[in-house]
mmCIF file of N, CA and C in Angstrom:
data_model
loop_
_atom_site.group_PDB
_atom_site.id
_atom_site.type_symbol
_atom_site.label_atom_id
_atom_site.label_comp_id
_atom_site.label_asym_id
_atom_site.label_seq_id
_atom_site.Cartn_x
_atom_site.Cartn_y
_atom_site.Cartn_z
ATOM 1 N N MET A 1 -80.067 100.097 80.072
ATOM 2 C CA MET A 1 -80.728 98.701 79.274
ATOM 3 C C MET A 1 -79.434 98.117 79.726
ATOM 4 N N PRO A 2 -79.887 96.435 80.506
ATOM 5 C CA PRO A 2 -78.735 95.463 80.322
ATOM 6 C C PRO A 2 -78.492 95.017 79.384
ATOM 7 N N LYS A 3 -77.667 94.188 78.791
ATOM 8 C CA LYS A 3 -77.420 93.078 78.535
ATOM 9 C C LYS A 3 -77.693 91.643 78.839
ATOM 10 N N ARG A 4 -77.267 90.515 78.211
ATOM 11 C CA ARG A 4 -77.118 90.181 79.282
ATOM 12 C C ARG A 4 -76.602 89.136 79.993
ATOM 13 N N GLY A 5 -74.975 89.357 79.796
ATOM 14 C CA GLY A 5 -74.010 89.243 80.984
ATOM 15 C C GLY A 5 -74.086 90.008 81.493
ATOM 16 N N GLY A 6 -75.522 91.536 81.854
ATOM 17 C CA GLY A 6 -75.593 92.409 83.031
ATOM 18 C C GLY A 6 -75.013 93.539 83.073
ATOM 19 N N THR A 7 -73.878 93.539 81.863
ATOM 20 C CA THR A 7 -73.125 95.293 81.635
ATOM 21 C C THR A 7 -74.103 96.860 81.074
ATOM 22 N N GLU A 8 -73.614 97.483 81.692
ATOM 23 C CA GLU A 8 -74.311 98.841 81.390
ATOM 24 C C GLU A 8 -74.692 99.295 79.715
ATOM 25 N N VAL A 9 -75.682 99.860 79.498
ATOM 26 C CA VAL A 9 -75.302 100.295 77.923
ATOM 27 C C VAL A 9 -75.271 102.212 78.388
ATOM 28 N N PHE A 10 -74.049 101.974 77.584
ATOM 29 C CA PHE A 10 -73.551 103.896 77.851
ATOM 30 C C PHE A 10 -74.032 104.703 75.872
ATOM 31 N N ARG A 11 -74.010 105.835 76.576
ATOM 32 C CA ARG A 11 -75.169 106.820 75.610
ATOM 33 C C ARG A 11 -74.327 107.394 75.055
ATOM 34 N N ILE A 12 -73.293 106.995 74.036
ATOM 35 C CA ILE A 12 -72.764 108.076 72.887
ATOM 36 C C ILE A 12 -72.213 109.077 71.718
ATOM 37 N N THR A 13 -73.497 109.366 72.339
ATOM 38 C CA THR A 13 -74.164 110.595 70.959
ATOM 39 C C THR A 13 -74.110 111.552 72.539
ATOM 40 N N GLY A 14 -73.955 111.235 72.942
ATOM 41 C CA GLY A 14 -73.954 112.996 73.609
ATOM 42 C C GLY A 14 -73.248 114.124 74.829
ATOM 43 N N ALA A 15 -71.213 112.569 73.727
ATOM 44 C CA ALA A 15 -70.041 112.808 74.003
ATOM 45 C C ALA A 15 -69.705 114.146 73.815
ATOM 46 N N ARG A 16 -68.717 114.640 74.405
ATOM 47 C CA ARG A 16 -68.159 115.501 73.531
ATOM 48 C C ARG A 16 -66.877 115.591 72.636
ATOM 49 N N GLN A 17 -66.578 116.493 72.195
ATOM 50 C CA GLN A 17 -65.811 116.598 70.913
ATOM 51 C C GLN A 17 -64.829 116.388 71.676
ATOM 52 N N GLY A 18 -63.957 115.346 70.864
ATOM 53 C CA GLY A 18 -62.385 115.222 70.982
ATOM 54 C C GLY A 18 -61.239 116.185 71.494
ATOM 55 N N LEU A 19 -60.799 116.620 71.926
ATOM 56 C CA LEU A 19 -59.493 117.445 72.594
ATOM 57 C C LEU A 19 -58.912 117.673 71.514
ATOM 58 N N ALA A 20 -57.829 116.878 70.652
ATOM 59 C CA ALA A 20 -56.854 117.559 69.228
ATOM 60 C C ALA A 20 -58.119 118.912 67.947
ATOM 61 N N ASP A 21 -59.519 117.636 68.245
ATOM 62 C CA ASP A 21 -60.872 118.542 67.219
ATOM 63 C C ASP A 21 -61.034 119.864 67.939
ATOM 64 N N ASP A 22 -60.993 119.862 68.528
ATOM 65 C CA ASP A 22 -61.341 121.405 70.196
ATOM 66 C C ASP A 22 -60.651 121.654 69.602
ATOM 67 N N VAL A 23 -59.095 121.241 69.495
ATOM 68 C CA VAL A 23 -57.903 122.748 69.405
ATOM 69 C C VAL A 23 -57.935 123.029 67.931
ATOM 70 N N ARG A 24 -57.343 121.586 67.026
ATOM 71 C CA ARG A 24 -57.725 122.182 65.992
ATOM 72 C C ARG A 24 -58.564 122.997 65.784
ATOM 73 N N GLY A 25 -60.129 123.658 65.713
ATOM 74 C CA GLY A 25 -60.949 124.062 65.034
ATOM 75 C C GLY A 25 -60.581 125.882 66.069
ATOM 76 N N ARG A 26 -60.619 125.888 67.257
ATOM 77 C CA ARG A 26 -60.178 127.234 67.666
ATOM 78 C C ARG A 26 -58.841 127.475 67.135
ATOM 79 N N GLN A 27 -57.312 126.704 66.862
ATOM 80 C CA GLN A 27 -56.420 127.416 65.699
ATOM 81 C C GLN A 27 -56.827 128.118 64.683
ATOM 82 N N ARG A 28 -57.617 127.195 64.001
ATOM 83 C CA ARG A 28 -58.376 127.488 62.508
ATOM 84 C C ARG A 28 -59.783 128.518 62.958
ATOM 85 N N ARG A 29 -60.179 128.707 64.300
ATOM 86 C CA ARG A 29 -61.140 130.408 64.372
ATOM 87 C C ARG A 29 -59.537 131.112 64.311
ATOM 88 N N TYR A 30 -58.962 130.662 65.024
ATOM 89 C CA TYR A 30 -57.885 132.075 64.921
ATOM 90 C C TYR A 30 -57.269 132.809 63.929
ATOM 91 N N VAL A 31 -56.739 131.365 63.421
ATOM 92 C CA VAL A 31 -56.056 131.668 61.474
ATOM 93 C C VAL A 31 -57.189 132.574 60.600
ATOM 94 N N ILE A 32 -57.551 132.194 60.619
ATOM 95 C CA ILE A 32 -59.004 132.885 59.878
ATOM 96 C C ILE A 32 -58.854 134.699 60.228
ATOM 97 N N SER A 33 -59.595 134.539 61.927
ATOM 98 C CA SER A 33 -59.049 136.032 62.620
ATOM 99 C C SER A 33 -58.673 136.570 62.013
ATOM 100 N N MET A 34 -57.454 136.387 61.844
ATOM 101 C CA MET A 34 -55.536 137.014 61.679
ATOM 102 C C MET A 34 -55.499 136.594 60.174
ATOM 103 N N THR A 35 -55.852 136.269 59.315
ATOM 104 C CA THR A 35 -56.003 136.276 57.998
ATOM 105 C C THR A 35 -57.281 137.864 57.932
ATOM 106 N N VAL A 36 -57.963 137.913 58.481
ATOM 107 C CA VAL A 36 -59.368 138.609 57.930
ATOM 108 C C VAL A 36 -58.666 140.433 59.066
ATOM 109 N N ARG A 37 -57.702 140.328 59.333
ATOM 110 C CA ARG A 37 -56.379 140.945 59.899
ATOM 111 C C ARG A 37 -56.236 142.221 59.452
ATOM 112 N N THR A 38 -54.878 140.946 58.848
ATOM 113 C CA THR A 38 -53.885 141.778 57.768
ATOM 114 C C THR A 38 -54.600 142.155 56.822
ATOM 115 N N LEU A 39 -55.793 141.880 56.001
ATOM 116 C CA LEU A 39 -56.319 142.153 54.855
ATOM 117 C C LEU A 39 -56.568 143.164 55.548
ATOM 118 N N SER A 40 -57.762 143.449 56.734
ATOM 119 C CA SER A 40 -58.279 144.971 56.570
ATOM 120 C C SER A 40 -56.621 146.061 56.556
ATOM 121 N N VAL A 41 -55.519 145.832 57.715
ATOM 122 C CA VAL A 41 -54.527 146.306 58.071
ATOM 123 C C VAL A 41 -53.964 146.402 56.749
ATOM 124 N N ILE A 42 -53.824 145.357 55.690
ATOM 125 C CA ILE A 42 -53.200 146.163 54.465
ATOM 126 C C ILE A 42 -54.752 147.014 53.268
ATOM 127 N N ALA A 43 -55.551 146.760 53.225
ATOM 128 C CA ALA A 43 -56.677 147.812 53.180
ATOM 129 C C ALA A 43 -56.951 148.664 53.274
ATOM 130 N N ALA A 44 -56.592 149.165 54.832
ATOM 131 C CA ALA A 44 -56.079 150.544 55.175
ATOM 132 C C ALA A 44 -55.495 150.995 54.543
ATOM 133 N N ALA A 45 -54.226 150.591 54.423
ATOM 134 C CA ALA A 45 -52.476 151.163 54.439
ATOM 135 C C ALA A 45 -52.945 151.453 52.193
ATOM 136 N N VAL A 46 -53.247 150.864 51.872
ATOM 137 C CA VAL A 46 -53.218 151.036 50.436
ATOM 138 C C VAL A 46 -54.922 151.949 50.108
ATOM 139 N N LEU A 47 -55.454 152.187 51.157
ATOM 140 C CA LEU A 47 -56.541 152.918 50.515
ATOM 141 C C LEU A 47 -56.929 154.358 51.558
ATOM 142 N N TRP A 48 -55.843 154.227 51.795
ATOM 143 C CA TRP A 48 -55.102 155.814 53.108
ATOM 144 C C TRP A 48 -55.443 157.484 52.565
ATOM 145 N N ASN A 49 -54.823 157.643 51.219
ATOM 146 C CA ASN A 49 -54.732 158.431 50.295
ATOM 147 C C ASN A 49 -56.074 158.449 49.127
ATOM 148 N N VAL A 50 -56.532 157.789 49.127
ATOM 149 C CA VAL A 50 -58.180 157.583 48.136
ATOM 150 C C VAL A 50 -59.385 157.106 49.102
ATOM 151 N N GLU A 51 -59.364 156.398 50.134
ATOM 152 C CA GLU A 51 -60.647 156.471 50.689
ATOM 153 C C GLU A 51 -60.946 156.679 51.872
ATOM 154 N N ARG A 52 -60.386 157.629 52.547
ATOM 155 C CA ARG A 52 -60.079 157.394 54.518
ATOM 156 C C ARG A 52 -61.142 156.984 54.926
ATOM 157 N N HIS A 53 -62.473 157.351 54.467
ATOM 158 C CA HIS A 53 -63.844 156.634 55.954
ATOM 159 C C HIS A 53 -63.225 154.969 55.647
ATOM 160 N N VAL A 54 -62.734 154.696 54.483
ATOM 161 C CA VAL A 54 -63.103 152.983 53.933
ATOM 162 C C VAL A 54 -61.981 152.166 54.814
ATOM 163 N N ALA A 55 -60.805 153.606 55.046
ATOM 164 C CA ALA A 55 -59.128 152.889 55.072
ATOM 165 C C ALA A 55 -59.760 152.603 57.140
ATOM 166 N N ILE A 56 -60.317 154.049 58.382
ATOM 167 C CA ILE A 56 -59.958 154.382 58.822
ATOM 168 C C ILE A 56 -61.286 152.503 59.510
ATOM 169 N N VAL A 57 -62.035 152.088 58.578
ATOM 170 C CA VAL A 57 -62.606 151.025 59.104
ATOM 171 C C VAL A 57 -62.426 150.201 58.893
ATOM 172 N N ALA A 58 -61.242 149.804 57.568
ATOM 173 C CA ALA A 58 -60.516 148.980 57.816
ATOM 174 C C ALA A 58 -59.357 148.600 58.804
ATOM 175 N N LEU A 59 -59.076 149.737 59.586
ATOM 176 C CA LEU A 59 -58.273 150.231 60.389
ATOM 177 C C LEU A 59 -58.391 149.511 61.954
ATOM 178 N N ALA A 60 -59.415 149.896 62.031
ATOM 179 C CA ALA A 60 -60.344 149.906 63.328
ATOM 180 C C ALA A 60 -60.704 148.670 63.293
ATOM 181 N N LEU A 61 -61.134 147.495 62.469
ATOM 182 C CA LEU A 61 -61.030 146.546 61.920
ATOM 183 C C LEU A 61 -59.648 145.365 62.375
ATOM 184 N N GLY A 62 -59.040 145.910 61.787
ATOM 185 C CA GLY A 62 -57.581 145.820 62.667
ATOM 186 C C GLY A 62 -57.378 145.539 63.776
ATOM 187 N N ILE A 63 -57.619 147.002 64.814
ATOM 188 C CA ILE A 63 -57.124 146.984 65.515
ATOM 189 C C ILE A 63 -57.409 146.379 67.037
ATOM 190 N N LEU A 64 -59.060 146.348 66.662
ATOM 191 C CA LEU A 64 -59.847 144.961 67.513
ATOM 192 C C LEU A 64 -60.215 143.937 67.660
ATOM 193 N N LEU A 65 -59.482 142.821 66.089
ATOM 194 C CA LEU A 65 -60.090 142.071 66.118
ATOM 195 C C LEU A 65 -58.653 140.793 66.426
ATOM 196 N N PRO A 66 -57.447 141.701 67.304
ATOM 197 C CA PRO A 66 -56.443 140.821 67.720
ATOM 198 C C PRO A 66 -57.612 140.001 69.145
ATOM 199 N N TYR A 67 -57.965 141.181 69.786
ATOM 200 C CA TYR A 67 -58.470 141.246 71.255
ATOM 201 C C TYR A 67 -59.803 139.480 70.437
ATOM 202 N N VAL A 68 -60.813 140.271 70.071
ATOM 203 C CA VAL A 68 -61.637 139.075 69.662
ATOM 204 C C VAL A 68 -60.911 137.727 68.924
ATOM 205 N N ALA A 69 -59.972 137.981 68.315
ATOM 206 C CA ALA A 69 -59.864 136.466 68.051
ATOM 207 C C ALA A 69 -58.946 135.767 69.130
ATOM 208 N N VAL A 70 -58.222 135.308 70.491
ATOM 209 C CA VAL A 70 -57.306 135.360 71.095
ATOM 210 C C VAL A 70 -58.773 135.241 72.154
ATOM 211 N N VAL A 71 -59.601 136.257 72.326
ATOM 212 C CA VAL A 71 -60.560 135.715 73.209
ATOM 213 C C VAL A 71 -61.823 134.074 73.040
ATOM 214 N N ILE A 72 -61.851 134.303 71.137
ATOM 215 C CA ILE A 72 -61.978 133.661 71.237
ATOM 216 C C ILE A 72 -61.944 132.089 70.869
ATOM 217 N N ALA A 73 -60.451 132.505 70.589
ATOM 218 C CA ALA A 73 -59.627 130.954 70.689
ATOM 219 C C ALA A 73 -59.139 130.843 72.069
ATOM 220 N N ASN A 74 -59.290 131.207 72.878
ATOM 221 C CA ASN A 74 -58.968 131.056 75.012
ATOM 222 C C ASN A 74 -60.341 130.378 74.798
ATOM 223 N N ALA A 75 -61.954 130.852 74.538
ATOM 224 C CA ALA A 75 -62.472 130.040 74.936
ATOM 225 C C ALA A 75 -62.711 128.825 75.766
ATOM 226 N N GLY A 76 -62.256 127.845 75.323
ATOM 227 C CA GLY A 76 -62.190 126.634 75.855
ATOM 228 C C GLY A 76 -63.025 125.889 75.199
ATOM 229 N N ARG A 77 -63.337 124.435 76.262
ATOM 230 C CA ARG A 77 -64.015 123.599 75.156
ATOM 231 C C ARG A 77 -65.469 123.748 75.577
ATOM 232 N N GLU A 78 -66.171 123.619 75.159
ATOM 233 C CA GLU A 78 -68.387 124.214 74.516
ATOM 234 C C GLU A 78 -68.729 122.802 76.143
ATOM 235 N N SER A 79 -69.566 124.191 76.319
ATOM 236 C CA SER A 79 -69.947 123.535 77.823
ATOM 237 C C SER A 79 -71.087 122.453 77.965
ATOM 238 N N ALA A 80 -71.843 121.519 78.965
ATOM 239 C CA ALA A 80 -72.386 119.962 77.781
ATOM 240 C C ALA A 80 -73.477 119.962 79.119
ATOM 241 N N PRO A 81 -73.566 121.464 79.325
ATOM 242 C CA PRO A 81 -75.805 121.682 80.340
ATOM 243 C C PRO A 81 -76.586 120.833 79.776
ATOM 244 N N SER A 82 -77.372 121.207 78.733
ATOM 245 C CA SER A 82 -77.840 120.313 77.503
ATOM 246 C C SER A 82 -78.017 119.244 77.201
ATOM 247 N N LEU A 83 -77.083 118.276 78.010
ATOM 248 C CA LEU A 83 -76.279 116.908 77.195
ATOM 249 C C LEU A 83 -76.767 115.741 77.588
ATOM 250 N N PRO A 84 -77.472 115.288 77.214
ATOM 251 C CA PRO A 84 -77.874 113.949 78.435
ATOM 252 C C PRO A 84 -77.020 112.912 78.673
ATOM 253 N N SER A 85 -77.600 112.239 79.556
ATOM 254 C CA SER A 85 -77.292 111.700 80.472
ATOM 255 C C SER A 85 -75.892 110.341 79.714
ATOM 256 N N THR A 86 -74.566 110.074 80.157
ATOM 257 C CA THR A 86 -74.024 109.410 79.271
ATOM 258 C C THR A 86 -74.541 107.734 79.548
ATOM 259 N N PHE A 87 -75.181 106.952 80.802
ATOM 260 C CA PHE A 87 -76.047 106.307 81.820
ATOM 261 C C PHE A 87 -77.549 106.194 81.251
ATOM 262 N N VAL A 88 -77.749 105.012 80.227
ATOM 263 C CA VAL A 88 -79.035 105.319 80.355
ATOM 264 C C VAL A 88 -79.197 104.857 81.337
ATOM 265 N N PRO A 89 -80.351 104.802 81.960
ATOM 266 C CA PRO A 89 -81.104 103.506 83.184
ATOM 267 C C PRO A 89 -81.952 102.482 82.647
ATOM 268 N N THR A 90 -82.043 101.554 83.123
ATOM 269 C CA THR A 90 -82.755 100.422 83.061
ATOM 270 C C THR A 90 -83.954 100.105 83.141
ATOM 271 N N PRO A 91 -84.940 99.855 82.180
ATOM 272 C CA PRO A 91 -86.131 100.504 82.298
ATOM 273 C C PRO A 91 -87.253 99.644 83.329
ATOM 274 N N ALA A 92 -88.539 100.313 84.600
ATOM 275 C CA ALA A 92 -89.126 99.739 84.971
ATOM 276 C C ALA A 92 -89.653 99.259 85.156
ATOM 277 N N ARG A 93 -89.728 97.509 84.670
ATOM 278 C CA ARG A 93 -90.843 97.108 83.850
ATOM 279 C C ARG A 93 -91.660 96.409 85.281
ATOM 280 N N PRO A 94 -93.084 96.887 85.723
ATOM 281 C CA PRO A 94 -93.401 96.622 86.465
ATOM 282 C C PRO A 94 -94.337 95.248 85.972
ATOM 283 N N ALA A 95 -94.805 94.518 87.153
ATOM 284 C CA ALA A 95 -95.026 92.711 87.171
ATOM 285 C C ALA A 95 -96.653 92.945 87.104
ATOM 286 N N LEU A 96 -96.949 92.289 86.199
ATOM 287 C CA LEU A 96 -98.604 92.447 86.162
ATOM 288 C C LEU A 96 -99.062 90.803 87.154
ATOM 289 N N GLY A 97 -99.838 91.449 87.973
ATOM 290 C CA GLY A 97 -100.678 91.026 88.683
ATOM 291 C C GLY A 97 -101.347 90.330 88.379
ATOM 292 N N ALA A 98 -101.827 88.993 88.992
ATOM 293 C CA ALA A 98 -103.447 88.586 88.436
ATOM 294 C C ALA A 98 -104.496 89.349 88.939
ATOM 295 N N GLY A 99 -104.876 89.497 87.321
ATOM 296 C CA GLY A 99 -106.552 89.990 87.019
ATOM 297 C C GLY A 99 -107.778 88.572 86.909
ATOM 298 N N GLU A 100 -108.892 89.698 86.578
ATOM 299 C CA GLU A 100 -109.678 89.077 87.590
ATOM 300 C C GLU A 100 -110.776 89.677 86.087
ATOM 301 N N SER A 101 -111.050 88.285 85.761
ATOM 302 C CA SER A 101 -111.906 87.848 84.467
ATOM 303 C C SER A 101 -112.750 88.693 84.746
ATOM 304 N N THR A 102 -113.022 89.722 83.459
ATOM 305 C CA THR A 102 -114.784 90.380 83.819
ATOM 306 C C THR A 102 -116.042 89.251 83.035
ATOM 307 N N GLU A 103 -115.238 88.376 82.070
ATOM 308 C CA GLU A 103 -116.518 87.347 81.841
ATOM 309 C C GLU A 103 -117.178 86.070 83.030
ATOM 310 N N GLU A 104 -118.340 86.161 83.071
ATOM 311 C CA GLU A 104 -117.977 84.433 84.185
ATOM 312 C C GLU A 104 -117.749 83.383 83.211
ATOM 313 N N PRO A 105 -117.353 83.117 84.285
ATOM 314 C CA PRO A 105 -117.059 81.306 83.331
ATOM 315 C C PRO A 105 -117.724 80.306 83.103
ATOM 316 N N ALA A 106 -116.581 79.552 81.954
ATOM 317 C CA ALA A 106 -117.714 78.865 81.164
ATOM 318 C C ALA A 106 -119.712 78.317 81.138
ATOM 319 N N GLU A 107 -118.584 77.227 83.010
ATOM 320 C CA GLU A 107 -119.563 77.047 83.380
ATOM 321 C C GLU A 107 -120.546 76.926 84.002
ATOM 322 N N GLU A 108 -120.201 78.467 84.526
ATOM 323 C CA GLU A 108 -121.406 79.295 84.897
ATOM 324 C C GLU A 108 -122.516 80.726 84.115
ATOM 325 N N ALA A 109 -122.152 80.293 82.949
ATOM 326 C CA ALA A 109 -122.375 80.883 81.973
ATOM 327 C C ALA A 109 -123.609 80.293 81.084
ATOM 328 N N GLY A 110 -123.911 79.165 81.542
ATOM 329 C CA GLY A 110 -125.211 77.911 80.829
ATOM 330 C C GLY A 110 -124.626 76.990 79.818
ATOM 331 N N ALA A 111 -123.436 76.981 79.536
ATOM 332 C CA ALA A 111 -122.433 76.224 79.074
ATOM 333 C C ALA A 111 -122.274 75.045 79.825
ATOM 334 N N PRO A 112 -122.352 73.889 78.538
ATOM 335 C CA PRO A 112 -121.815 72.517 79.146
ATOM 336 C C PRO A 112 -120.477 72.426 79.861
ATOM 337 N N PRO A 113 -119.815 71.418 80.794
ATOM 338 C CA PRO A 113 -119.008 70.921 81.568
ATOM 339 C C PRO A 113 -118.028 70.812 80.473
ATOM 340 N N GLY A 114 -116.384 70.873 80.873
ATOM 341 C CA GLY A 114 -115.644 70.544 79.952
ATOM 342 C C GLY A 114 -115.361 71.817 78.603
ATOM 343 N N THR A 115 -115.455 73.115 78.737
ATOM 344 C CA THR A 115 -115.656 72.765 77.829
ATOM 345 C C THR A 115 -114.764 74.272 78.485
ATOM 346 N N SER A 116 -114.135 74.720 76.957
ATOM 347 C CA SER A 116 -113.043 75.813 77.895
ATOM 348 C C SER A 116 -112.934 77.157 77.822
ATOM 349 N N ARG A 117 -113.058 77.705 78.940
ATOM 350 C CA ARG A 117 -112.923 78.636 79.466
ATOM 351 C C ARG A 117 -112.216 80.014 78.757
ATOM 352 N N PRO A 118 -112.792 81.507 79.327
ATOM 353 C CA PRO A 118 -112.044 82.966 78.174
ATOM 354 C C PRO A 118 -110.347 82.304 78.541
ATOM 355 N N TYR A 119 -109.588 83.102 77.777
ATOM 356 C CA TYR A 119 -108.154 82.955 77.379
ATOM 357 C C TYR A 119 -107.546 81.689 77.692
ATOM 358 N N GLY A 120 -107.752 81.332 77.165
ATOM 359 C CA GLY A 120 -107.777 79.317 76.994
ATOM 360 C C GLY A 120 -106.942 78.968 78.431
ATOM 361 N N ARG A 121 -107.674 79.174 79.304
ATOM 362 C CA ARG A 121 -107.442 78.833 80.985
ATOM 363 C C ARG A 121 -108.452 76.592 81.086
ATOM 364 N N ASN A 122 -108.278 76.742 81.059
ATOM 365 C CA ASN A 122 -109.490 74.755 81.679
ATOM 366 C C ASN A 122 -109.567 74.689 82.504
#
């Protein structure tokens, strides 16, 4: 939609997240997963002689989480294939052609001369 000066309008709702926000989000996810890993290793050490099955599951979780955390943190920025275009095209406005009236003019319909015609044309 061009403005009065002929400038183009750009859509910002489809803009991607800022780089600093993206990095902050990935760091937050990494810290959370490393915290869960640390807690699971501590739980494995504490539960080893008490409940061995739970300790083995916690140890397996502690071994696998670093790999998952790194993959998630290095996943990069989100892809934007389904986001709308950032440019809003100018809508085409077709010109109206000269239409023909389906009604008969007032003079031909038996009305006295000088009366108004349909659509305000005289």
